[in-house]
XYZ file of C-alpha atoms in Angstrom:
691
model
C 109.561 117.974 73.476
C 110.557 114.590 74.589
C 112.923 114.168 77.423
C 115.792 111.813 76.478
C 115.975 110.300 79.918
C 112.451 108.870 79.954
C 109.706 107.989 77.549
C 106.882 110.191 76.279
C 104.327 107.293 76.565
C 101.200 108.085 74.690
C 101.979 111.908 74.230
C 104.486 111.173 71.506
C 102.782 113.680 69.003
C 104.329 112.123 65.993
C 103.715 113.472 62.584
C 100.225 112.507 61.160
C 100.883 110.190 58.352
C 97.812 110.822 56.245
C 98.687 113.989 54.214
C 95.087 114.739 53.475
C 93.952 114.394 57.119
C 97.054 116.446 58.161
C 96.096 119.206 55.870
C 92.489 119.108 57.255
C 93.816 119.493 60.781
C 96.048 122.530 59.565
C 92.966 124.456 58.301
C 91.643 124.578 61.780
C 94.609 124.513 63.945
C 97.290 126.841 62.304
C 96.370 129.546 64.541
C 95.151 129.384 68.091
C 94.097 131.554 70.859
C 93.937 130.501 74.587
C 92.532 132.861 77.103
C 95.464 133.478 79.473
C 93.948 133.906 82.917
C 94.859 130.769 85.002
C 97.533 128.125 85.561
C 95.428 125.739 83.575
C 95.185 127.906 80.512
C 98.817 128.459 80.621
C 99.288 124.633 80.576
C 96.997 124.500 77.515
C 99.217 126.908 75.555
C 102.334 124.846 76.478
C 100.742 121.564 75.350
C 99.640 123.061 72.043
C 103.316 124.305 71.418
C 104.409 120.840 72.103
C 101.736 119.025 70.148
C 100.885 120.920 67.075
C 104.473 121.081 65.473
C 104.868 117.417 65.924
C 101.490 116.395 64.730
C 101.092 118.841 61.695
C 104.825 119.287 60.881
C 104.116 123.136 61.293
C 104.245 125.628 64.138
C 101.074 126.868 65.811
C 100.700 130.694 65.764
C 99.499 131.356 69.391
C 97.761 134.725 69.331
C 98.211 137.085 72.327
C 94.703 138.634 71.823
C 91.438 137.285 70.593
C 91.646 137.450 66.853
C 88.820 139.231 64.922
C 89.580 137.124 61.827
C 92.101 134.517 60.915
C 92.809 131.855 58.187
C 91.206 129.108 60.373
C 92.099 129.010 64.042
C 91.437 127.076 67.315
C 89.803 128.847 70.166
C 90.263 127.525 73.683
C 88.391 129.302 76.447
C 84.980 129.764 78.141
C 82.265 131.678 76.415
C 83.121 134.668 78.479
C 86.712 134.867 76.921
C 85.893 135.702 73.422
C 83.074 136.620 71.128
C 83.799 133.845 68.755
C 83.122 131.121 71.317
C 80.037 132.831 72.697
C 78.637 133.297 69.158
C 79.422 129.729 67.997
C 77.988 127.550 70.898
C 74.927 127.785 73.082
C 76.174 129.190 76.369
C 73.556 127.139 78.184
C 75.120 123.878 76.853
C 78.464 124.948 78.385
C 77.039 126.134 81.664
C 75.331 122.746 82.222
C 78.479 120.741 82.017
C 79.872 119.308 85.233
C 83.382 120.415 86.528
C 85.934 119.016 84.164
C 83.494 118.736 81.270
C 84.010 120.338 77.817
C 82.573 120.990 74.503
C 84.515 120.546 71.219
C 82.884 121.854 68.112
C 83.857 122.579 64.482
C 82.461 125.921 63.527
C 82.491 128.436 60.702
C 83.203 131.973 61.834
C 83.931 135.080 59.764
C 83.895 132.755 56.758
C 86.682 130.599 58.022
C 86.929 126.980 59.305
C 87.451 127.150 63.069
C 87.518 124.925 66.046
C 86.193 125.661 69.555
C 87.313 123.974 72.924
C 85.145 125.372 75.694
C 84.158 124.470 79.161
C 82.702 126.076 82.130
C 85.877 125.688 84.093
C 89.537 126.105 83.350
C 90.032 122.341 84.283
C 87.678 121.320 81.573
C 89.753 123.372 79.066
C 92.782 121.182 79.902
C 90.774 117.949 79.439
C 89.062 119.165 76.255
C 92.386 120.131 74.682
C 93.824 116.797 75.428
C 90.804 115.135 73.860
C 91.279 117.133 70.699
C 95.078 116.236 70.462
C 94.081 112.506 71.092
C 91.644 112.693 68.118
C 94.527 114.174 65.924
C 97.102 111.629 67.229
C 94.801 108.747 66.361
C 93.894 110.217 62.828
C 90.240 110.914 63.519
C 88.334 113.492 61.631
C 87.664 116.942 63.067
C 85.856 118.629 60.134
C 82.391 118.001 61.628
C 83.366 117.647 65.291
C 80.604 117.958 67.912
C 81.698 116.415 71.355
C 79.971 117.057 74.562
C 81.769 115.319 77.469
C 81.897 115.397 81.175
C 83.318 112.838 83.647
C 81.092 110.174 85.161
C 82.873 110.565 88.600
C 83.870 113.774 90.368
C 86.913 112.128 91.952
C 89.563 110.141 89.782
C 92.627 109.716 92.027
C 95.928 108.143 91.913
C 97.257 106.682 95.150
C 100.972 106.565 95.206
C 102.710 104.123 97.505
C 105.968 105.942 97.288
C 107.835 106.093 100.580
C 109.192 109.570 101.138
C 112.942 110.241 102.061
C 113.825 106.715 101.035
C 113.157 106.942 97.346
C 111.452 103.473 97.166
C 107.950 102.580 96.074
C 106.046 99.821 97.711
C 104.714 97.583 95.044
C 106.641 99.811 92.687
C 108.074 97.966 89.573
C 109.032 101.046 87.605
C 112.053 101.989 89.558
C 112.724 104.360 92.336
C 110.139 107.152 93.196
C 109.977 110.055 90.903
C 109.420 112.338 93.959
C 112.578 113.603 95.535
C 111.062 115.061 98.653
C 114.364 116.032 100.254
C 114.965 118.388 97.291
C 111.720 120.149 97.257
C 110.704 122.927 96.685
C 113.079 122.290 93.717
C 111.203 120.793 90.851
C 112.018 118.486 88.221
C 110.781 118.450 84.559
C 109.434 114.964 85.282
C 106.790 116.301 87.687
C 105.290 118.394 84.842
C 105.436 115.444 82.458
C 103.743 113.223 84.898
C 101.078 115.824 85.458
C 100.507 115.906 81.789
C 100.154 112.155 81.506
C 97.518 112.066 84.157
C 95.717 115.074 83.009
C 95.491 113.747 79.435
C 93.289 110.783 80.636
C 91.397 112.899 83.164
C 92.887 112.080 86.604
C 92.136 115.048 89.007
C 93.800 114.055 92.181
C 97.166 112.596 93.410
C 98.097 111.172 96.782
C 101.768 111.437 96.658
C 102.851 109.058 99.685
C 102.333 105.573 100.713
C 99.192 104.539 102.785
C 101.598 102.508 104.881
C 103.096 105.658 106.525
C 104.983 103.270 108.935
C 106.440 101.362 106.102
C 109.962 100.301 106.758
C 111.772 96.970 107.356
C 110.539 95.273 110.482
C 114.024 95.149 112.062
C 114.516 98.877 111.741
C 114.330 100.771 114.996
C 111.590 103.329 115.379
C 114.339 106.057 115.865
C 115.974 105.175 112.658
C 112.467 104.836 110.819
C 111.765 108.597 111.681
C 114.420 109.664 109.101
C 112.226 108.577 106.367
C 108.619 107.765 107.427
C 105.868 109.208 105.225
C 103.991 110.683 108.246
C 106.723 113.225 108.437
C 105.219 115.090 105.393
C 102.850 116.686 107.908
C 105.578 118.630 109.515
C 105.501 122.352 108.756
C 108.734 122.516 106.868
C 107.681 119.535 104.730
C 104.320 121.111 103.982
C 106.016 124.235 102.930
C 108.141 122.254 100.457
C 105.081 120.678 99.091
C 103.705 123.931 97.777
C 105.803 123.795 94.710
C 104.698 120.336 93.884
C 101.161 121.356 94.233
C 101.731 124.282 91.817
C 102.831 121.826 89.175
C 99.771 119.571 89.465
C 97.478 122.692 89.708
C 98.276 123.828 86.169
C 96.740 120.520 84.933
C 93.609 120.560 87.138
C 94.974 118.117 89.560
C 94.663 118.426 93.461
C 97.332 117.205 95.865
C 96.411 114.795 98.695
C 98.479 113.239 101.476
C 98.380 109.878 103.298
C 98.454 110.532 107.024
C 99.299 108.299 110.014
C 96.441 108.128 112.408
C 98.827 108.598 115.272
C 100.179 111.773 113.812
C 99.030 113.924 116.898
C 101.184 111.867 119.198
C 104.129 111.562 116.728
C 104.218 115.114 115.288
C 102.210 117.078 117.799
C 103.768 116.051 121.001
C 100.477 114.926 122.510
C 100.560 111.821 124.674
C 97.496 110.366 122.962
C 95.857 110.129 119.373
C 92.434 109.124 120.777
C 90.016 110.500 118.115
C 87.548 111.568 120.993
C 90.089 113.403 122.831
C 89.523 117.189 122.378
C 93.301 118.019 122.261
C 93.622 115.497 119.471
C 90.641 116.984 117.590
C 92.162 120.495 118.140
C 95.508 119.262 116.850
C 93.956 118.122 113.618
C 92.175 121.356 113.204
C 95.288 123.345 113.608
C 97.246 121.046 111.198
C 94.556 121.232 108.568
C 94.441 125.107 108.862
C 98.188 125.176 108.268
C 97.882 122.816 105.293
C 95.178 125.031 103.550
C 97.022 128.246 104.387
C 99.910 126.906 102.129
C 97.836 124.809 99.607
C 94.368 126.429 99.329
C 93.075 123.763 96.777
C 94.455 120.820 98.920
C 92.183 117.664 98.393
C 92.394 115.893 101.669
C 93.862 112.957 103.473
C 94.097 109.344 102.647
C 94.061 107.049 105.909
C 94.804 103.442 106.352
C 94.059 102.575 109.965
C 93.929 99.385 111.987
C 95.282 97.375 109.077
C 98.583 95.587 108.661
C 100.179 97.206 111.740
C 99.049 100.827 110.953
C 97.593 102.585 114.153
C 93.868 103.419 114.253
C 90.872 104.001 116.390
C 90.908 100.488 117.576
C 94.021 101.552 119.798
C 91.559 103.250 121.992
C 88.364 100.924 121.440
C 86.866 103.503 119.082
C 85.283 102.480 115.752
C 86.000 103.573 112.110
C 83.227 106.260 112.106
C 84.793 107.827 115.298
C 88.212 107.717 113.784
C 87.289 109.041 110.366
C 84.907 111.788 111.556
C 87.658 113.275 113.953
C 89.759 113.938 110.856
C 86.833 114.913 108.767
C 85.542 117.703 111.201
C 89.009 119.426 110.618
C 88.906 119.245 106.836
C 85.236 120.151 106.445
C 85.500 124.016 106.699
C 88.087 123.845 103.871
C 86.108 121.609 101.639
C 88.743 118.782 102.191
C 87.746 115.047 102.204
C 88.980 111.930 104.208
C 89.404 108.882 102.016
C 89.273 106.013 104.585
C 90.428 102.600 103.361
C 88.207 99.692 104.085
C 91.041 97.320 103.776
C 90.836 95.793 107.270
C 91.388 92.130 108.475
C 92.535 90.240 111.510
C 89.454 89.180 113.644
C 88.035 86.778 111.104
C 89.519 83.453 109.941
C 88.456 84.395 106.419
C 89.549 87.786 105.313
C 86.916 87.981 102.718
C 84.038 88.528 105.173
C 85.966 91.405 107.188
C 85.292 94.414 105.271
C 81.609 94.046 105.013
C 81.202 93.032 108.739
C 83.230 95.929 109.760
C 81.734 98.695 107.580
C 78.219 97.766 106.655
C 76.927 98.281 110.186
C 78.356 101.753 110.053
C 76.485 102.961 107.102
C 75.045 106.454 107.493
C 77.257 107.357 110.519
C 80.279 108.755 108.501
C 80.622 112.507 108.079
C 79.489 113.939 104.660
C 83.238 114.552 103.776
C 84.303 110.970 104.407
C 84.645 108.532 101.541
C 85.049 104.802 102.422
C 87.573 103.478 99.830
C 86.882 99.814 98.876
C 89.072 97.462 96.988
C 87.543 95.846 93.998
C 87.527 92.439 95.606
C 87.448 91.007 99.149
C 90.933 89.656 99.356
C 93.761 91.721 97.960
C 94.006 92.723 94.209
C 94.317 89.136 93.125
C 94.402 88.230 89.309
C 90.737 87.668 89.550
C 88.245 88.097 92.482
C 84.519 88.288 92.933
C 83.559 91.894 93.667
C 83.460 93.204 97.119
C 80.101 92.774 98.903
C 80.348 96.310 100.197
C 79.231 97.674 96.838
C 75.674 98.729 97.128
C 75.728 97.842 100.839
C 76.375 101.220 102.172
C 73.727 103.572 100.365
C 74.021 106.407 103.077
C 77.723 106.586 102.767
C 80.136 108.118 100.153
C 82.194 105.227 98.784
C 85.062 104.884 96.355
C 86.362 102.032 94.216
C 90.093 101.174 94.734
C 91.893 99.395 91.731
C 95.432 98.418 91.520
C 97.199 99.872 88.363
C 100.612 98.505 89.303
C 100.999 94.811 88.630
C 101.587 93.448 92.186
C 99.876 90.032 91.534
C 99.949 90.062 87.864
C 103.675 89.731 87.164
C 104.836 92.990 88.503
C 107.006 94.865 86.024
C 107.914 91.786 84.076
C 104.693 90.160 82.829
C 102.591 91.831 80.178
C 99.071 91.873 81.948
C 96.371 94.208 80.804
C 94.020 95.249 83.664
C 91.241 97.017 81.772
C 89.330 93.721 81.026
C 89.495 92.916 84.697
C 88.273 96.370 85.687
C 85.473 96.223 83.264
C 84.407 92.851 84.598
C 84.248 94.539 88.079
C 82.478 97.692 86.927
C 79.800 95.953 84.911
C 79.042 93.379 87.582
C 75.334 93.574 88.611
C 75.123 93.603 92.347
C 71.322 93.598 92.440
C 71.627 95.971 95.395
C 68.714 97.991 94.060
C 67.080 95.374 92.115
C 68.327 94.114 88.715
C 70.438 96.615 86.935
C 72.598 97.776 89.757
C 76.260 97.412 88.442
C 79.128 98.256 90.515
C 79.877 101.395 88.329
C 76.506 102.940 89.381
C 77.634 103.517 93.100
C 80.322 106.376 92.769
C 78.553 109.138 91.069
C 78.038 111.259 94.163
C 80.025 114.552 94.670
C 82.152 112.649 97.312
C 82.614 109.465 95.494
C 84.818 108.140 92.647
C 87.568 105.744 91.515
C 91.064 105.447 92.930
C 94.058 103.521 91.210
C 97.234 102.475 93.058
C 99.986 103.971 91.083
C 102.455 102.427 88.836
C 105.092 105.055 87.854
C 108.799 105.191 88.786
C 112.230 106.405 87.727
C 112.501 103.832 84.800
C 112.791 105.158 81.329
C 109.421 103.538 80.550
C 107.877 105.051 83.682
C 106.138 101.710 84.530
C 109.093 99.145 84.300
C 107.478 97.611 81.116
C 106.457 99.645 77.976
C 103.188 97.744 77.686
C 102.262 98.469 81.264
C 101.871 102.166 80.402
C 98.455 100.838 78.902
C 97.180 100.112 82.505
C 97.799 103.783 83.642
C 96.233 105.141 80.391
C 93.186 102.734 80.735
C 92.670 103.542 84.413
C 92.146 107.193 83.569
C 89.925 106.520 80.573
C 87.730 104.112 82.518
C 87.572 106.435 85.577
C 86.389 109.134 83.316
C 83.824 106.781 81.479
C 83.242 103.345 82.998
C 80.905 102.682 80.093
C 83.943 102.914 77.649
C 84.546 100.332 75.103
C 87.690 98.486 76.183
C 89.008 97.611 72.806
C 88.509 101.204 71.598
C 90.540 102.553 74.601
C 93.209 99.975 73.995
C 93.434 100.918 70.224
C 93.601 104.601 71.319
C 96.643 103.828 73.489
C 98.314 101.534 70.898
C 97.868 104.080 68.158
C 99.237 107.016 70.149
C 102.054 104.950 71.445
C 103.251 102.969 68.618
C 101.803 104.908 65.601
C 99.316 104.458 62.919
C 100.526 101.125 61.367
C 97.220 99.134 61.505
C 99.239 95.781 61.750
C 101.173 96.919 64.737
C 98.091 98.354 66.527
C 96.021 95.296 65.825
C 98.836 93.082 67.249
C 99.359 95.143 70.168
C 95.547 95.222 70.985
C 95.322 91.508 70.741
C 98.344 90.846 73.020
C 96.941 93.109 75.610
C 93.269 91.747 75.525
C 94.501 88.068 75.691
C 97.105 88.662 78.447
C 94.890 88.819 81.565
C 93.170 85.385 81.158
C 96.690 83.810 80.446
C 97.984 85.228 83.695
C 95.079 83.853 85.637
C 95.568 80.463 84.089
C 99.251 80.039 84.957
C 99.353 81.919 88.157
C 96.276 80.270 89.838
C 95.053 77.384 87.624
C 91.850 79.450 87.432
C 88.448 78.424 89.010
C 88.785 81.165 91.747
C 91.946 80.051 93.309
C 94.204 82.801 94.532
C 97.285 83.762 96.736
C 99.460 80.863 95.381
C 102.497 83.100 95.496
C 105.588 83.401 97.628
C 105.285 85.780 100.465
C 108.855 86.072 101.589
C 110.663 86.521 104.818
C 111.125 90.208 104.421
C 108.702 92.974 104.838
C 109.132 93.685 101.249
C 107.003 90.679 100.286
C 107.941 88.871 97.028
C 104.437 87.885 95.543
C 106.277 87.148 92.293
C 107.339 83.351 92.732
C 104.900 80.316 93.086
C 104.615 78.984 96.568
C 101.090 77.566 97.258
C 102.300 75.977 100.525
C 102.661 79.458 102.119
C 98.963 80.417 101.905
C 97.095 77.096 102.305
C 94.062 78.891 103.852
C 93.407 80.529 100.526
C 93.297 77.612 98.400
C 92.219 74.956 100.883
C 93.938 72.029 99.056
C 93.821 68.798 100.903
C 93.631 65.067 100.084
C 89.979 65.156 99.861
C 89.651 68.374 97.565
C 90.454 71.957 96.992
C 88.895 75.443 97.427
C 87.441 77.339 100.271
C 83.796 76.868 101.454
C 82.471 80.512 101.651
C 78.826 79.444 101.631
C 76.333 79.048 104.462
C 78.323 75.857 105.577
C 81.570 77.756 105.648
C 82.562 81.473 106.331
C 79.178 82.771 104.937
C 80.776 85.310 102.542
C 78.371 84.279 99.735
C 75.255 85.414 101.922
C 76.842 89.047 102.078
C 75.655 89.569 98.437
C 72.108 90.234 97.653
C 69.846 87.641 95.859
C 69.938 86.328 93.198
C 73.826 86.781 93.406
C 74.024 85.147 96.718
C 71.975 82.221 95.707
C 73.930 81.813 92.433
C 77.282 81.673 94.504
C 75.758 79.296 97.243
C 75.548 76.240 94.929
C 78.383 74.793 92.954
C 75.846 73.855 90.244
C 75.084 77.574 89.647
C 78.275 79.300 90.698
C 80.252 80.589 87.759
C 83.122 78.364 87.002
C 85.643 81.197 87.146
C 84.777 81.595 91.068
C 83.984 77.982 91.745
C 86.844 77.237 94.175
C 86.588 80.679 95.738
C 83.097 79.714 97.192
C 83.392 75.973 97.385
C 85.648 73.209 98.666
C 85.016 70.430 96.190
C 86.508 67.015 95.593
C 89.361 66.742 93.051
C 87.287 64.504 90.846
C 84.145 66.777 90.958
C 82.751 66.969 87.534
C 82.211 70.400 85.955
C 79.507 71.227 83.293
C 81.411 69.783 80.377
C 82.324 66.580 82.293
C 86.033 67.523 83.033
C 86.973 67.070 86.590
C 88.264 69.994 88.898
C 91.801 68.594 88.872
C 92.051 68.135 85.221
C 90.681 71.553 84.543
C 93.285 73.042 86.835
C 96.044 70.992 84.826
C 94.577 72.183 81.632
C 94.452 75.822 82.612
C 98.051 75.882 83.816
C 99.360 74.511 80.601
C 96.942 76.556 78.462
C 98.204 79.706 80.189
C 101.838 79.026 79.278
C 100.857 78.138 75.665
C 99.049 81.330 75.435
C 102.146 83.479 76.736
C 104.183 81.786 74.239
C 101.803 82.713 71.540
C 101.721 86.280 72.694
C 105.557 86.416 72.755
C 105.503 85.167 69.097
C 103.036 87.673 68.185
C 105.342 90.456 69.555
C 108.268 88.971 67.767
C 106.613 89.685 64.482
C 106.711 93.482 65.067
C 110.542 93.469 64.859
C 111.596 96.313 62.547
C 108.119 97.906 62.670
C 108.680 99.697 66.156
C 111.780 101.272 67.382
C 114.555 98.894 68.551
C 114.646 100.031 72.107
C 110.927 99.413 73.050
C 110.932 96.274 70.771
C 113.855 94.656 72.490
C 112.741 95.489 75.996
C 109.293 93.924 75.544
C 110.966 91.015 73.694
C 113.210 90.326 76.682
C 110.282 90.862 79.233
C 108.241 88.211 77.185
C 111.270 85.628 77.460
C 111.249 86.203 81.259
C 107.415 85.923 81.335
C 107.488 82.594 79.484
C 110.066 81.207 81.849
C 108.159 82.340 84.842
C 104.845 81.104 83.490
C 106.479 77.594 83.066
C 107.793 77.755 86.659
C 104.328 78.629 87.946
C 102.626 75.892 85.829
C 105.281 73.269 87.117
C 104.941 74.220 90.738
C 101.120 74.362 90.715
C 100.456 71.235 88.786
C 102.880 69.340 91.000
C 100.937 70.625 94.026
C 97.582 69.484 92.546
C 98.933 66.158 91.818
C 100.575 65.654 95.136
C 97.443 66.404 97.029
C 94.911 64.757 94.702
C 97.020 61.637 93.728
C 95.132 61.971 90.273
C 97.553 62.149 87.490
C 97.136 64.436 84.403
C 95.118 62.400 81.830
C 97.365 63.915 79.087
C 100.556 62.848 80.727
C 102.103 66.164 80.998
C 102.757 66.160 84.815
C 105.310 63.801 85.958
C 104.239 60.942 88.080
C 105.266 61.262 91.812
């Protein structure tokens, strides 16, 4: 049942409106048997108890033993669990499925209409059950159901940036952290509901604490910081507390992971070094990992941010990233654990874009088999739009993972409605030509140690994400991580229908708003053409990244009297050459470079003419104004839904849209005046005041 203190998101399980369809569901789901043999199967039973009464307006009869006959029933289990399943589906088909895969099939057994959810693993039964409930919640037919599904990637992780013992979330726009680490092992209902949300879209791993394990205000003393630093989760008493949290996620097929500080042997282990080649350090990691697995046998592994933004790392001892990652990996390897080692590093190059490739590509093939190099989708930092990272396809002998940002750090945070799935699809579908034509980014994460990671977005807010429409990004991440070939509009429609009901006009309006929101954000926050980092950084450690302030990051936009953009070609930083041809060749020339990335790769005169004859500066003016007009249009489209959805969510989103329009206007005015001041060229349509 819903918890009044927070929203049920897409797991609302509201009554199926179509009476004939509802009766068809009842024929196959009035009775159910779920083999009770594991935490996952227990979770399936609980989910059916929640869902079926809401969807069908009728309780489900959950059998305690496999029925020999019944007036239509749903069977959930492996072929070994009951004769009906083994006799209704080819066992070989089920056994061939990957871990997490499942089969849904409408069958006739003992003369009755029945339904089978089966899988080779209990985790697959969880995912299969949620798939069936999604079909029912969206009104899809199940009379001739025949679904065979397995995840594209073995690892589909959420990285929380929650700061333990402080209750805060870095880049968190949905309120305080949902995790109360000081009160563990006591559990909250919210933990289970969060696990349900993740499992319903196929997520199978959660890193519960911030990669910035040293995250605290810069003026805070080290002694004071130790009262809340995330690296303290590795202390023995904290690990014992985490066992209860791991048990909640385990029921839904989700493994627990921790972010760890590379200097932990010194900070927690009382060593006077954390040199990865020191045998005492390596022994400390082995002892600590053994302790973790004694408490949490299915523990997933460690996420490490090293030598980046002040975090300690192997560079402290003149070691490289291979030596650093492998020292921890050797401790995890006997337990099947994995190191996720972030490739987000910068500092030695004037242009941040070239750093990750220059650092990691030469190390290809040297990382341990249980190390995954975790690569951000672009070379800078989760900007509204970036070209894809050149590391994709450049490390064929290394397990790699794609890191995406679900939370809206640079896309309006918890205020602006900005849908990320179109952005992610642009990245996933991009052809790198690393193995010749037809080498899209999405093809590089299919190994057993590879996958897709999303920076989390949830918090204590009633909406979970700070904005009801931002729930769509969490949903879309899971669906795209499960199937990167998914149809973006179909996924969005799924979410809208489950979240707002089956009213076609409401669903179509929400889908339209979401799919048009990303390009609008790009236009008013950057002016388009590949510009980025136009925002305020702030004086505090908790950077703002919300208000416009192009003067703070001049190196990223390169504006001068003579032009705008950054030269990343052979005459500049050389980033374009890190791609394989023909991509590198395409980006090298302004005549062939896609307009959406033109100023990322080229510094061009303000009056440089684009393909349609418009000058660069005029296109920037036009994009900024177009972005505001589009947000105004989307706001008006939302206003049309008044009275057709509940007042709480309608009013919340309407208020957010008013703020978004105001902020979009602010961005437009600051950026266009900046472009005018540098260029000295007026807006030909007279919208930008003369200096």
